[in-house]
Every structure is written in structure tokens, then in C-alpha cells.
Short mmCIF file of C-alpha atoms in Angstrom, two decimals:
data_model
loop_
_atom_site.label_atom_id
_atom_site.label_comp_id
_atom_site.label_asym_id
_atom_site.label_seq_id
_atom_site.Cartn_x
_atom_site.Cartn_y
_atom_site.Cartn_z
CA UNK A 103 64.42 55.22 219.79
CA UNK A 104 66.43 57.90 218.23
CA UNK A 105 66.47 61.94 218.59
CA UNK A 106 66.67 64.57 215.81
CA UNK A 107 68.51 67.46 216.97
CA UNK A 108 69.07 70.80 216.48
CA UNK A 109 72.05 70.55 214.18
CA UNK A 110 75.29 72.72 214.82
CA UNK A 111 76.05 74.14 211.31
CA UNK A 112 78.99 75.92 212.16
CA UNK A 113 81.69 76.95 214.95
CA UNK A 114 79.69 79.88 215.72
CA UNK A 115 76.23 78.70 215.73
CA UNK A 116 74.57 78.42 219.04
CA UNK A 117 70.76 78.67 217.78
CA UNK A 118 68.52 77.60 215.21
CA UNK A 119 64.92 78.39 214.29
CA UNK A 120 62.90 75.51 212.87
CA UNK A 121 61.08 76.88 209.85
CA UNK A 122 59.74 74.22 208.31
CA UNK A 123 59.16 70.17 208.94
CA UNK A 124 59.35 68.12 205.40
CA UNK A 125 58.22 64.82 206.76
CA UNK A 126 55.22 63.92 208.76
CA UNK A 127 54.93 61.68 211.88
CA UNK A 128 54.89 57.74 210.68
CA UNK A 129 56.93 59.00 207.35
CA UNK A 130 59.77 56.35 207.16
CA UNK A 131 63.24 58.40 206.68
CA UNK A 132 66.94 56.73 205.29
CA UNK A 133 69.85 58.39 205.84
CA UNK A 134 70.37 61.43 204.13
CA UNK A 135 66.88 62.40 203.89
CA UNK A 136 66.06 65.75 203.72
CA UNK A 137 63.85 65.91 207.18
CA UNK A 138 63.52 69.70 208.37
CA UNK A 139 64.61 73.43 207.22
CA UNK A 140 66.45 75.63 209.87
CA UNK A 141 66.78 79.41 209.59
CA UNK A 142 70.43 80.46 210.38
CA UNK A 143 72.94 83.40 210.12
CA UNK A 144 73.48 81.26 206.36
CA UNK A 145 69.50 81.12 205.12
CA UNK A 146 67.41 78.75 205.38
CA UNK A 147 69.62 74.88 205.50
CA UNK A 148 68.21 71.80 204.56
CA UNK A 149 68.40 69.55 207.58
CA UNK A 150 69.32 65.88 206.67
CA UNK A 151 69.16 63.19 209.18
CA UNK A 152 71.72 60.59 209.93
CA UNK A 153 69.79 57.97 210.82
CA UNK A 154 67.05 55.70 209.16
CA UNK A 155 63.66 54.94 211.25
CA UNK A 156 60.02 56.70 211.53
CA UNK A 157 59.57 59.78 212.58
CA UNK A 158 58.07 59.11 215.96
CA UNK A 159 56.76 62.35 217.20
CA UNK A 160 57.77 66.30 216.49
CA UNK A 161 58.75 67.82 219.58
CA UNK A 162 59.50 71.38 217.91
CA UNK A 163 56.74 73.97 216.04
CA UNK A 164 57.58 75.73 213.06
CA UNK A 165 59.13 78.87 214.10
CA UNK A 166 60.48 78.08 217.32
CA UNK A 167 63.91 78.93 218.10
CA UNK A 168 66.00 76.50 219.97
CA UNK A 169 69.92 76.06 220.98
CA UNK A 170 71.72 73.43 219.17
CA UNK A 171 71.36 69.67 220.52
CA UNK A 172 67.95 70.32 221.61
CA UNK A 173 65.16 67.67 220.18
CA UNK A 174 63.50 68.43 217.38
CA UNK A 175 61.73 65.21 216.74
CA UNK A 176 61.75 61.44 217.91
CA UNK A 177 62.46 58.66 216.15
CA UNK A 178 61.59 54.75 216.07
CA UNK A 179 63.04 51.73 214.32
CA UNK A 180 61.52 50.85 211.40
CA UNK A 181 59.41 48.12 213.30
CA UNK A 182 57.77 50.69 214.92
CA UNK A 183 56.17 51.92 212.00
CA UNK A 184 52.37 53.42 211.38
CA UNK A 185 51.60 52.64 214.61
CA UNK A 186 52.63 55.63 216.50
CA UNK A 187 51.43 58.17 213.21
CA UNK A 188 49.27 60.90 214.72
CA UNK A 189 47.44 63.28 212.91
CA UNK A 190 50.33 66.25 211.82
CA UNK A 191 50.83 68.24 214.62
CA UNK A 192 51.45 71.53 212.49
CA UNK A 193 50.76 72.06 208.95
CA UNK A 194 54.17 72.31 206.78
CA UNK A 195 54.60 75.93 207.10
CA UNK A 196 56.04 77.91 203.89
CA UNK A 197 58.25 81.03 204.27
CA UNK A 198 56.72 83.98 202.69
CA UNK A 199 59.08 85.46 200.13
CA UNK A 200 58.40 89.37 199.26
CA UNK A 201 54.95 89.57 197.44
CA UNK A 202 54.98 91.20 193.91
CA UNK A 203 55.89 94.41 193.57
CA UNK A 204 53.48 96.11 192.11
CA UNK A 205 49.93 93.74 191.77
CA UNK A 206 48.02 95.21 189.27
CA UNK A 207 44.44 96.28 190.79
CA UNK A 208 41.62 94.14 190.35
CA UNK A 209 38.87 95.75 189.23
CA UNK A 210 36.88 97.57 192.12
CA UNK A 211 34.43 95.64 194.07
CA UNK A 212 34.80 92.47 192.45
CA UNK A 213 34.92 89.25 194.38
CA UNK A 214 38.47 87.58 193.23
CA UNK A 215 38.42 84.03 190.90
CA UNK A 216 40.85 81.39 192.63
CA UNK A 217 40.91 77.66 192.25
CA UNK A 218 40.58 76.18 195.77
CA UNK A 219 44.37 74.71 195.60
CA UNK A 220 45.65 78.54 195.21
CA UNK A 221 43.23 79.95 198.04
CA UNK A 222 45.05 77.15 200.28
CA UNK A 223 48.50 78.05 198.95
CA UNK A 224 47.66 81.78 199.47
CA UNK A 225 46.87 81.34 202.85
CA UNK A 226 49.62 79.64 203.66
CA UNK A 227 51.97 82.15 201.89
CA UNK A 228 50.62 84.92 203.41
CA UNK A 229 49.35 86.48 200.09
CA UNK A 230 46.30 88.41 199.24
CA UNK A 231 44.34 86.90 196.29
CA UNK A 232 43.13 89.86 195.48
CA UNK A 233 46.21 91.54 194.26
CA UNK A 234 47.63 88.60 192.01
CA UNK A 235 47.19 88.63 188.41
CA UNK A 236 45.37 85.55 187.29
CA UNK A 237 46.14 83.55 184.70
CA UNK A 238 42.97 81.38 184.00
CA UNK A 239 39.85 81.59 182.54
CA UNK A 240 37.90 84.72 183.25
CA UNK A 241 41.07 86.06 185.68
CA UNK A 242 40.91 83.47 187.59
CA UNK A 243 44.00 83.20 189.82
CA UNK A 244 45.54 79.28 189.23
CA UNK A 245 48.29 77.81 191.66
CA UNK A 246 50.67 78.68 189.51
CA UNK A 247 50.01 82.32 189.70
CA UNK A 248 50.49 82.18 193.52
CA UNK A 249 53.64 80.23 192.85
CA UNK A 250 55.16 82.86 191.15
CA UNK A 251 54.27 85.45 193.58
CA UNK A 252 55.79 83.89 196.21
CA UNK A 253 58.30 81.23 194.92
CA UNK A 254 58.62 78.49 197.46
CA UNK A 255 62.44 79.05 198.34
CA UNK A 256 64.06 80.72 201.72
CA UNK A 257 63.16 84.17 202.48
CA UNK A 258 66.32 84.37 201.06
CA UNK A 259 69.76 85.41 203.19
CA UNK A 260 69.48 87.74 205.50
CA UNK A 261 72.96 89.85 204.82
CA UNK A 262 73.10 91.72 207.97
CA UNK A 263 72.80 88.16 209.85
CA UNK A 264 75.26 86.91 207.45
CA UNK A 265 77.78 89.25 208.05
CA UNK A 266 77.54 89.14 211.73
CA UNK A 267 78.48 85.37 211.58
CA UNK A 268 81.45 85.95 208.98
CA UNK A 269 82.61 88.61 211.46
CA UNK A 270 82.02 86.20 214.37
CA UNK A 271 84.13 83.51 212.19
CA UNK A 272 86.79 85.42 210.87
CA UNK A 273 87.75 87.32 214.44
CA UNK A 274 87.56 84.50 215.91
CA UNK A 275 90.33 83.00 213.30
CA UNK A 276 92.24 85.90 213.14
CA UNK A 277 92.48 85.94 217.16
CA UNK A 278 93.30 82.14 217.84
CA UNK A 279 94.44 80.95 214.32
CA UNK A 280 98.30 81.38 214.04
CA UNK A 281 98.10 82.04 210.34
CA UNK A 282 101.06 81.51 207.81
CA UNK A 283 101.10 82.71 204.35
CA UNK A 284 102.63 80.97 200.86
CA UNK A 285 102.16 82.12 197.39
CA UNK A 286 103.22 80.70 194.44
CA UNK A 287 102.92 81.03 190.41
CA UNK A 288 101.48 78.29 188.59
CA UNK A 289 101.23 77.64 185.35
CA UNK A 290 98.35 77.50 183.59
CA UNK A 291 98.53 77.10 180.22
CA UNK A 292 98.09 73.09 179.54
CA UNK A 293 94.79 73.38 182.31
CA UNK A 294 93.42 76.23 180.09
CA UNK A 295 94.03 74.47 176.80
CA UNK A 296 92.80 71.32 178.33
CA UNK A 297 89.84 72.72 179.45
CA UNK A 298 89.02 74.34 176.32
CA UNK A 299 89.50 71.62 174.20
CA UNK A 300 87.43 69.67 176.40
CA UNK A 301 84.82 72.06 176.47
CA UNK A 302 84.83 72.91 172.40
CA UNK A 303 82.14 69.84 172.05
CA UNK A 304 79.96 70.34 174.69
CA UNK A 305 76.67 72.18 175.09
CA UNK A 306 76.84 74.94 177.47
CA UNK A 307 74.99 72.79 180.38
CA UNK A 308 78.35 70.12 180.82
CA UNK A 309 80.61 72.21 180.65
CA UNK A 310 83.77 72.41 182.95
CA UNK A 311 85.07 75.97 184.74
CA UNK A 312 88.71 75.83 185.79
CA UNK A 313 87.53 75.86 189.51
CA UNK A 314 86.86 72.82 189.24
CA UNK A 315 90.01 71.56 187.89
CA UNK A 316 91.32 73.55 190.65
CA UNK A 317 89.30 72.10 193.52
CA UNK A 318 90.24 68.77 192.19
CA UNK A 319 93.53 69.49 192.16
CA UNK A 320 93.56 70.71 195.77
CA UNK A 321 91.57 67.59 196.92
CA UNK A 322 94.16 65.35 195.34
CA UNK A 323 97.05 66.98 196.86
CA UNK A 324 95.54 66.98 199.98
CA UNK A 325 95.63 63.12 199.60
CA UNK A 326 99.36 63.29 200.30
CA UNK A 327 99.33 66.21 202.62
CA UNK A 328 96.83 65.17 205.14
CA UNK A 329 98.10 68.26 207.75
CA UNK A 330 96.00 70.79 205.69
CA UNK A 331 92.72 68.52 206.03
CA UNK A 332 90.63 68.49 209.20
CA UNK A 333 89.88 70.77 211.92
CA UNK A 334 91.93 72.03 215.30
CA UNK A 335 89.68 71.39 217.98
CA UNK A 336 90.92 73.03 221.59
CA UNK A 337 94.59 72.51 220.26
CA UNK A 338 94.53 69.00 218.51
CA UNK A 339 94.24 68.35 215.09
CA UNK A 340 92.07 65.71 213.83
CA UNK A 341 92.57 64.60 210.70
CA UNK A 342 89.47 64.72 208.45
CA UNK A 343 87.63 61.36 207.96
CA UNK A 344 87.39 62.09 203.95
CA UNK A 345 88.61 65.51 201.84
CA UNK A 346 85.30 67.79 201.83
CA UNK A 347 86.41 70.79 200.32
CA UNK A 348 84.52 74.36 200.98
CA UNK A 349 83.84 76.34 198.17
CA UNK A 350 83.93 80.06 199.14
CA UNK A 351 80.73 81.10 197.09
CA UNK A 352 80.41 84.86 197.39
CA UNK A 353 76.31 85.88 197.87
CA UNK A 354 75.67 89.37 195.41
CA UNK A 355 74.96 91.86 197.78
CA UNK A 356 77.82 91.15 199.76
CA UNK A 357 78.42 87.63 201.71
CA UNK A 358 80.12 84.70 201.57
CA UNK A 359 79.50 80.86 202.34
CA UNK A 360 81.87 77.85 202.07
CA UNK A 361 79.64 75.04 201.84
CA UNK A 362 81.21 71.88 201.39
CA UNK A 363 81.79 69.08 198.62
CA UNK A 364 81.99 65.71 200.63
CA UNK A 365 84.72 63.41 198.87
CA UNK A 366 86.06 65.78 196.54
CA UNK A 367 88.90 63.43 195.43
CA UNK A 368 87.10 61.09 194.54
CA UNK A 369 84.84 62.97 192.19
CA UNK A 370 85.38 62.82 188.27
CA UNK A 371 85.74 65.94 186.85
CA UNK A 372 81.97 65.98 185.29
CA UNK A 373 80.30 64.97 188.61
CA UNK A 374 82.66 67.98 190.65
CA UNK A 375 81.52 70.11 188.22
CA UNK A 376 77.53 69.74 188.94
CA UNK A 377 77.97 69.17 192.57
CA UNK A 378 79.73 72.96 191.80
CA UNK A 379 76.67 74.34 189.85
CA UNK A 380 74.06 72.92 192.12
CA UNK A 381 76.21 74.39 195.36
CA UNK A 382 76.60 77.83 194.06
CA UNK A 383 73.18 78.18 192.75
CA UNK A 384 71.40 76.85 195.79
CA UNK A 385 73.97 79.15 198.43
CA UNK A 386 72.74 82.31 196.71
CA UNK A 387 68.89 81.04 197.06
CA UNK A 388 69.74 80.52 200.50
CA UNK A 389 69.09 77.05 200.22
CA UNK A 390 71.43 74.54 201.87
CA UNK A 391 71.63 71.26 203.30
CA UNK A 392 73.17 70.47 207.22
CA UNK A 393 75.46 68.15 205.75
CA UNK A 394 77.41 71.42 203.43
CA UNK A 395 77.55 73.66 206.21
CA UNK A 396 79.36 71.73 209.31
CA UNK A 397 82.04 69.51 208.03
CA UNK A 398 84.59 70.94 204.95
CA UNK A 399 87.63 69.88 205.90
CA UNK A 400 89.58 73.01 204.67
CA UNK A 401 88.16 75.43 201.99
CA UNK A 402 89.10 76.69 198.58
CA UNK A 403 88.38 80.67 197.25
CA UNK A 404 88.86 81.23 193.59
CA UNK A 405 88.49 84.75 192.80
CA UNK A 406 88.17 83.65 189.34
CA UNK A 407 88.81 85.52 185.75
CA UNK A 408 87.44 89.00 187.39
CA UNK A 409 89.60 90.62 190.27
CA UNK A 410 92.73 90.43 191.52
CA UNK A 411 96.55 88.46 191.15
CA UNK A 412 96.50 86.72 194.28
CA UNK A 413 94.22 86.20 197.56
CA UNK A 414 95.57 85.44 201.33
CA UNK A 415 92.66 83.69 203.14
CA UNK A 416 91.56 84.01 206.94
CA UNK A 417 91.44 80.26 207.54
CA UNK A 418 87.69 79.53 208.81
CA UNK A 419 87.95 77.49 211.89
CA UNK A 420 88.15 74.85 212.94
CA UNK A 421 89.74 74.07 209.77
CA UNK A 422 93.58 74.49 209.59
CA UNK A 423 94.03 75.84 205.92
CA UNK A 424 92.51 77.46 203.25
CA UNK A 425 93.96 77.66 199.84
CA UNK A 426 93.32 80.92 197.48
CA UNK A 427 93.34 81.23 193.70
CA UNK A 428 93.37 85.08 191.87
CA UNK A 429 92.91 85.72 188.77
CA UNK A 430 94.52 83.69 185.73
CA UNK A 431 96.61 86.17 183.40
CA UNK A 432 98.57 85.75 180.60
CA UNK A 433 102.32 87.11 181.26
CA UNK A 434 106.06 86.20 179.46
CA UNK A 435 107.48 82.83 181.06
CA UNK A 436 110.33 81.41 180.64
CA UNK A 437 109.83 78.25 179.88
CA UNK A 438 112.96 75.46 178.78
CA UNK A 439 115.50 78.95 178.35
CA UNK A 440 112.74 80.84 176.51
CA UNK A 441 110.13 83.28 177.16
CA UNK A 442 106.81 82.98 176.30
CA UNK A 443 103.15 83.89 176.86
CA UNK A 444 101.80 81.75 179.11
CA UNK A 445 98.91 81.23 181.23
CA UNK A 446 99.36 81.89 184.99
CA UNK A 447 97.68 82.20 188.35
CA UNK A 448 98.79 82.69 192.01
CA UNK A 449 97.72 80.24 194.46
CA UNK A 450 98.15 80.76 197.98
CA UNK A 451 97.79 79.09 201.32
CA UNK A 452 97.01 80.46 204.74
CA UNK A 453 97.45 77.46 207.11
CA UNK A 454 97.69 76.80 210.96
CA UNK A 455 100.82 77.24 212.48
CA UNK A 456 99.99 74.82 215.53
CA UNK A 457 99.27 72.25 212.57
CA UNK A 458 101.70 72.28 210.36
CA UNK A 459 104.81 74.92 209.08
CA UNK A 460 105.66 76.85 205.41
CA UNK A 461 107.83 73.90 204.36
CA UNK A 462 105.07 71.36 204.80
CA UNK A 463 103.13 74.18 202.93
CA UNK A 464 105.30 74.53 200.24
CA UNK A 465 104.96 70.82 199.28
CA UNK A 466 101.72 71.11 199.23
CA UNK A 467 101.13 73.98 196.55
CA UNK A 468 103.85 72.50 194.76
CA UNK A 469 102.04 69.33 194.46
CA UNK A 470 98.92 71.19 193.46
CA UNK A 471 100.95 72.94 190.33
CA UNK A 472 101.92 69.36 189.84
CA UNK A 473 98.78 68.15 189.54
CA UNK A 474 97.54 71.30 187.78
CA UNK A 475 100.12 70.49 184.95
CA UNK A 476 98.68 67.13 184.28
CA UNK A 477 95.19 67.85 183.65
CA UNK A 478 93.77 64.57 182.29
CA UNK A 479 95.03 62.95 185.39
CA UNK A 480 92.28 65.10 187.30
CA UNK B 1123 61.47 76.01 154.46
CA UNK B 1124 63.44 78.52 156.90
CA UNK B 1125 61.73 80.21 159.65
CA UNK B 1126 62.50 83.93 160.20
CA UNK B 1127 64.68 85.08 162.65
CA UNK B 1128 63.67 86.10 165.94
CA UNK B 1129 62.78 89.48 166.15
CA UNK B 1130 65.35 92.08 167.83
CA UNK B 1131 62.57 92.58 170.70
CA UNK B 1132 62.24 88.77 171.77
CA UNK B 1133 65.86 88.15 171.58
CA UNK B 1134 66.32 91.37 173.66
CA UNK B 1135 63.17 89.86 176.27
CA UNK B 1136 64.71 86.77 176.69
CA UNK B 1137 68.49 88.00 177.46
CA UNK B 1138 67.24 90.49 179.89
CA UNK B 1139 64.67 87.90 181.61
CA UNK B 1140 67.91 85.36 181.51
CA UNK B 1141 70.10 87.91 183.36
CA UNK B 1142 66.97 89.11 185.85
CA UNK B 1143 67.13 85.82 186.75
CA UNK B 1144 70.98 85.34 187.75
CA UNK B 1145 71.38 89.17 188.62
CA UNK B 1146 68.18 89.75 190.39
CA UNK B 1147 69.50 92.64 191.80
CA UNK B 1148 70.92 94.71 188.85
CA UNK B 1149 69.29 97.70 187.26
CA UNK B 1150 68.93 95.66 183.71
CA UNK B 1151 66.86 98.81 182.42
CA UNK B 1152 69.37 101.13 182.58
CA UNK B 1153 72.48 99.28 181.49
CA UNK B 1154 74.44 100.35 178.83
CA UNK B 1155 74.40 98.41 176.11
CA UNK B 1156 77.97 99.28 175.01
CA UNK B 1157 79.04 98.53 178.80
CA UNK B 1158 81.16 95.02 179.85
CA UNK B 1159 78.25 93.33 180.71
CA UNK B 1160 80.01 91.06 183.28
CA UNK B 1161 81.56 94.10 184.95
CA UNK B 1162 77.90 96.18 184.97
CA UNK B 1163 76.08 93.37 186.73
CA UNK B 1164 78.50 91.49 188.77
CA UNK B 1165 78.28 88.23 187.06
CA UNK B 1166 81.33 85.20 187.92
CA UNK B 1167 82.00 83.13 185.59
CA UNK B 1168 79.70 80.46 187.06
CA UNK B 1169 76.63 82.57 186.73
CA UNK B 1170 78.05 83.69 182.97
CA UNK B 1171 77.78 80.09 181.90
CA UNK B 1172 74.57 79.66 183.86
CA UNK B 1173 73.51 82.81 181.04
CA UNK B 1174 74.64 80.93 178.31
CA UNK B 1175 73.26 77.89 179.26
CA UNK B 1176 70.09 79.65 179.48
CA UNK B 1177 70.36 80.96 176.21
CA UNK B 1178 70.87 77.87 174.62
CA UNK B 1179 67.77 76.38 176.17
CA UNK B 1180 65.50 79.57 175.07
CA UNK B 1181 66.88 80.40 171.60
CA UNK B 1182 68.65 77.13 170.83
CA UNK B 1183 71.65 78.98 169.97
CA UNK B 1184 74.91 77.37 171.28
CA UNK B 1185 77.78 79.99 172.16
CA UNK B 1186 80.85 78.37 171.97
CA UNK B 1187 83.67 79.37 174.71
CA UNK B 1188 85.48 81.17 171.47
CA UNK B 1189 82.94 83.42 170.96
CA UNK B 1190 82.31 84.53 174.56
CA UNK B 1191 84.44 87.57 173.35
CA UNK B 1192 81.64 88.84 171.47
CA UNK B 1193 79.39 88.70 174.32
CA UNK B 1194 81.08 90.79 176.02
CA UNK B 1195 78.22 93.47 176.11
CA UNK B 1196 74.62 93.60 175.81
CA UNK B 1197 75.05 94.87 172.16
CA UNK B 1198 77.46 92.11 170.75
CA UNK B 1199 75.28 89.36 172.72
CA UNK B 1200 71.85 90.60 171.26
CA UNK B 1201 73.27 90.89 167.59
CA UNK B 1202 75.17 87.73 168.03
CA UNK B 1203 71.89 85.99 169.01
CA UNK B 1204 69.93 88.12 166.14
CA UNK B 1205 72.50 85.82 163.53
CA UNK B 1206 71.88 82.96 164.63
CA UNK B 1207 68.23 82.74 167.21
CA UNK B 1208 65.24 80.96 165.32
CA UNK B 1209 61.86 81.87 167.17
#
């Protein structure tokens, strides 16, 4: 018999509030399964599990908050099966987003039209019927009307919680993490004029961004410089067990999240690029999985084509380095005894002085700007 | 047998409900239409191809990366769109 736990999703995490089970006692789960949703200081995370088996039993109600480690559910080999099932302890509980702003009023007195699946949704949402808009016959309110009321999707991020963990994160790295600091010019040009040849044929949906290029590029260098990858855990490094880059997403409204991209060097471009898409989109809805939040094995922030020449990162621990891209700007360059207008960006590193030192870091962004160069190799 | 162009109004709808959706949080009704759009509502490049993506799904119009220059503001996208947007 196995346990689900409370997951830790991050150095500074100590507590998690179950908000929501997605599978049902007797449900047979595989590894990687999406099982449960946890509120934390990041919005509401997708809990995977690691194992395969039946959920046995669910030891944890929606809504309760619990320290990480403690048992959230049992589980049983897959012999075990339908046996054990019992009827669901607690309905699957939805998080009530912000109703509408402004319902239109119903006309006064009269009893409101709802198909039965939308009084059920309602309920569960937390939404009064009589202040929807319906959309069927006779103003009748339909499921889908509810739906868009109260999309099903985290509460969204709470900022103020967010911030207290970035400021929990980043004093703690600032207080323990010897930082060092490299920066160096890279040119851009043949990555830019890759990228938009490659991109002159597509449709808008597969198209590459040059983060991705650079991501890949760090992930591959990282290949050779294995001191920047892993995490410093009470003073020894451990290297990581594969590259998982973070990708420092920033959240409008202020807030940030580095959720990360398991295997990154061995991703083609194409499949990078929609792991990309699908990360960003579902960090600012608040919306990701265990698996993104605990392990990156060092993290990448890319100010992109808005902002500034050049960023120094506060290395988010336990990881040992984080690697910063500004802005890409065209400037003269000498190139081969002549100057020209070329493409360029600074990248930087902030790494972990107990780890590693700036001439180990040196190879490594200089490997990156070799990669960099050689696009179609990416 | 062509269709007519999309009106000015839908092709204004759809652009705003496109950018509601990726700025949630901008005040789209009182942007300035001769303003850098990116700059007025805070949009990265990811969420500015995530806008053109969605404007290739609702008009059918696909910007290439060569003209994102004359998208640069709510005006130039809305009479780039006007050119070339079937209903």
C-alpha cells in the first residue's frame, strides 16, 4: 500500500491546502496522473502522483490545510482494485472564481429558468441563478452560462501570498547564496535571422520566440557544465538527475514563477516551444502541476524585446545558478576587422560560489554564445 | 463571388475581446488608439503572439512576423485587419 502526500513544491513551502480531489476512491491512477489540486503561495498546482495503483481511501477533505508529507490519500496495487471503492467521501469541490460583474436583473418576481445540470453546477460554484443571463430558450440559464460566470480555473494567484514567498525565496538566497556575477555580449544576428526565416512559413500557432532558442541553448551547455545544474542542499551539491530548466514567467500584476521544463535538452525546438506556451499560459491562470514547481535544476529569465540591456539574477535556491537574458538590440560590431549592425543581447549568470567559480562560469556563457551562433544545431 | 469585408466594428470587437482575454487587467476602453499597444497593456512577446494567433483563428488573417511593425498600435492593427479580415 502506498501514501499520497502533501507535496513540497518549493524550499519555502511548509503547508498546503487541498482544494480539490480529481480522482475518486477505486479510480486506477499511472504515473503522472493528475490526482489532486493544492492551493499554495503559487495558485492553485496540479498535484501528480508518482506512483501507479488505486486510490484506496482519501484521508484529506477539500479545504483542509495540512503541512507537507502529511497523507492525503492511500493507495493499493492494482490487484486491489474495485474492491475497496466506497461511495466518494466528498463531492469534487470547484473554486469559486469572482461572479460577473454586473448580472443584469431578472425581471422582478420571476422564478429563474435553469436546466438541472446548471442548478447543480451553480451550487457548487457558489453562484446565484438568479443573476446570470441565460442563454436558452425563454431565458433559460444553460450550463454553459454558469460556465462562463465562473470559469472552472484557480481562484487565480493570490499576489500578496505570492510575494510573500518570492520575498521568503529571494532573502533567503541573498542571505546564504554566495552569489557571483558574469555578463557577456552575444551575438545575435544568425539566431534572429534563423528564427525568422524559420518562422516566415508558419501560421502564427507554431511559431518559435527566441526564448526558446535561448533555453535550448542554456540546456545544452549545461550538458557540458554540469556545476550550474542541481541544487545545494545543507552545503553539498547534487548534481541534477536530468536538465529541467525554470522559466521565470512574470504574473501581470506583479509576480513571478519559475516553473520548470523537465529534459529541456532533449527537446526539439517545436516541442520546447509548446511546452513554453502551455507553461506561461497556465502560470498566469494559476494553474500548475507538482511536478513544475519542485525540481528545475537552475532557471532561465529572459526579459525579452521590452526592458532593459542586461539582468543579474538572485539565484532561487536550492539551485546554484540562474542565467539572465535583456533585451536584444541592434548596435555596430566589429565583426572580421569591420563594423557592422548586428544583433546583440547580454546574458548573464549569477551562480553559487560554494559550487563552482567565474572561470567555470565563463565557459559556460561562452559555450551558450557558441551554441547560440549555430542555431540549426538547437 | 467575394464576400465584403468585415465591418470596422467587428474587427474592432474581436481585437479588443482578443486582448481582454490576454490583458484581463488593462483598461482596453480607454486606450489610445495611436498609443504602442504593447507598451499600454503590458503585453511580452509570448502573449503578443498568443494575440496574433488569436487573430488568425477569428478573422483568418495571418500576420506575418514582417508586418508586426504595423501592429504596433490599436490603429495600424484594426486597419491592417480592415485590408485583409473576411467576416
Amino acid at each position: 500500500m502506498g501514501l499520497f502526500r502533501m507535496p513540497s513544491l518549493g524550499a519555502d513551502m511548509e503547508a498546503g491546502t487541498l482544494v480539490e480531489w480529481l480522482k475518486r476512491p477505486g479510480d486506477a491512477i499511472r504515473r503522472g496522473d493528475i490526482v489532486a489540486v493544492v492551493e499554495t503561495q503559487k495558485g492553485a498546482i496540479e498535484v501528480e502522483t508518482f506512483e501507479d495503483g488505486v486510490i484506496e481511501r482519501l484521508l484529506v477533505a477539500p479545504g483542509t490545510t495540512v503541512p507537507v508529507g502529511t497523507p492525503l490519500a492511500t493507495l493499493a496495487g492494482e490487484e486491489a482494485a474495485v474492491a475497496t471503492m466506497t461511495p466518494a467521501m466528498v463531492p469534487v469541490l470547484e473554486i469559486a472564481a469572482a461572479p460577473a460583474a454586473s448580472p443584469p436583473q431578472p425581471p422582478a418576481g420571476a422564478p429563474t429558468l435553469a436546466s438541472p445540470a446548471a442548478r447543480r453546477l451553480a451550487a457548487e460554484r457558489g453562484i446565484e441563478l438568479a443573476g446570470l443571463a441565460g442563454s436558452g430558450p425563454g431565458g433559460a440559464v444553460r450550463l454553459a452560462d454558469v460556465e462562463r460566470a465562473a470559469p472552472r480555473r484557480a481562484a487565480g494567484i493570490d499576489l500578496a501570498d505570492m510575494r510573500r514567498a518570492i520575498t521568503a525565496a529571494m532573502a533567503r538566497s541573498k542571505r546564504e547564496i554566495p552569489h557571483y556575477y558574469l555578463g557577456s555580449t552575444i551575438d545575435l544576428t544568425n539566431a534572429t535571422a534563423w528564427l525568422a526565416r524559420t518562422n516566415a512559413d508558419r501560421a502564427p500557432e507554431e511559431r518559435l520566440l527566441l526564448a526558446a532558442l535561448e533555453l535550448k541553448a542554456v540546456a545544452l551547455a549545461l550538458r557540458r557544465h554540469p556545476r550550474f545544474n542541481g541544487h545545494n542542499v545543507d552545503g553539498d551539491f547534487r548534481p541534477g538527475a536530468g536538465i529541467h530548466v525554470g522559466a521565470a514567467v512574470a504574473i501581470r500584476g506583479g509576480g513571478l514563477a519559475a516553473p520548470a521544463i523537465r529534459d529541456t535538452d532533449t527537446l526539439g525546438l517545436d516541442d520546447l516551444m509548446a511546452r513554453l506556451r502551455d507553461l506561461v499560459g497556465r502560470t498566469r491562470a494559476g494553474h500548475l502541476r507538482s511536478s513544475e514547481l519542485g525540481d528545475a535544476t537552475i532557471t532561465v529569465t529572459s526579459l525579452g524585446e521590452r526592458g532593459v540591456d542586461s539582468v543579474f539574477g538572485v539565484i532561487y535556491p536550492p539551485q546554484v545558478a540562474i542565467v539572465g537574458f535583456g533585451r536584444p538590440v541592434e548596435r555596430p560590431w566589429a565583426v572580421s576587422g569591420r563594423v557592422e549592425l548586428r544583433t546583440v543581447v547580454t546574458a548573464t549568470l549569477a551562480a553559487d560560489h560554494r559550487v563552482s567559480d567565474g572561470h567555470a562560469g565563463a565557459l559556460f556563457l561562452a559555450e551558450i554564445d557558441r551554441l547560440l551562433q549555430e542555431p540549426d544545431s538547437l | 463571388m467575394t464576400q465584403p469585408l468585415a465591418t470596422a466594428e467587428d474587427v474592432r470587437r474581436i481585437v479588443l475581446e482578443a486582448l481582454g482575454d490576454i490583458a484581463p487587467d488593462a483598461d482596453l476602453a480607454h486606450l489610445d488608439p495611436k498609443a504602442d499597444l504593447r507598451e499600454a497593456t503590458d503585453i511580452d512577446s509570448m502573449d503578443f503572439l498568443n494575440l496574433v494567433s488569436a487573430l488568425h483563428r477569428r478573422l483568418g488573417v495571418v500576420v506575418p512576423e514582417a508586418d508586426y511593425p504595423q501592429l504596433a498600435t490599436l490603429a495600424g492593427m484594426e486597419a491592417y485587419l480592415m485590408a485583409r479580415a473576411r467576416p
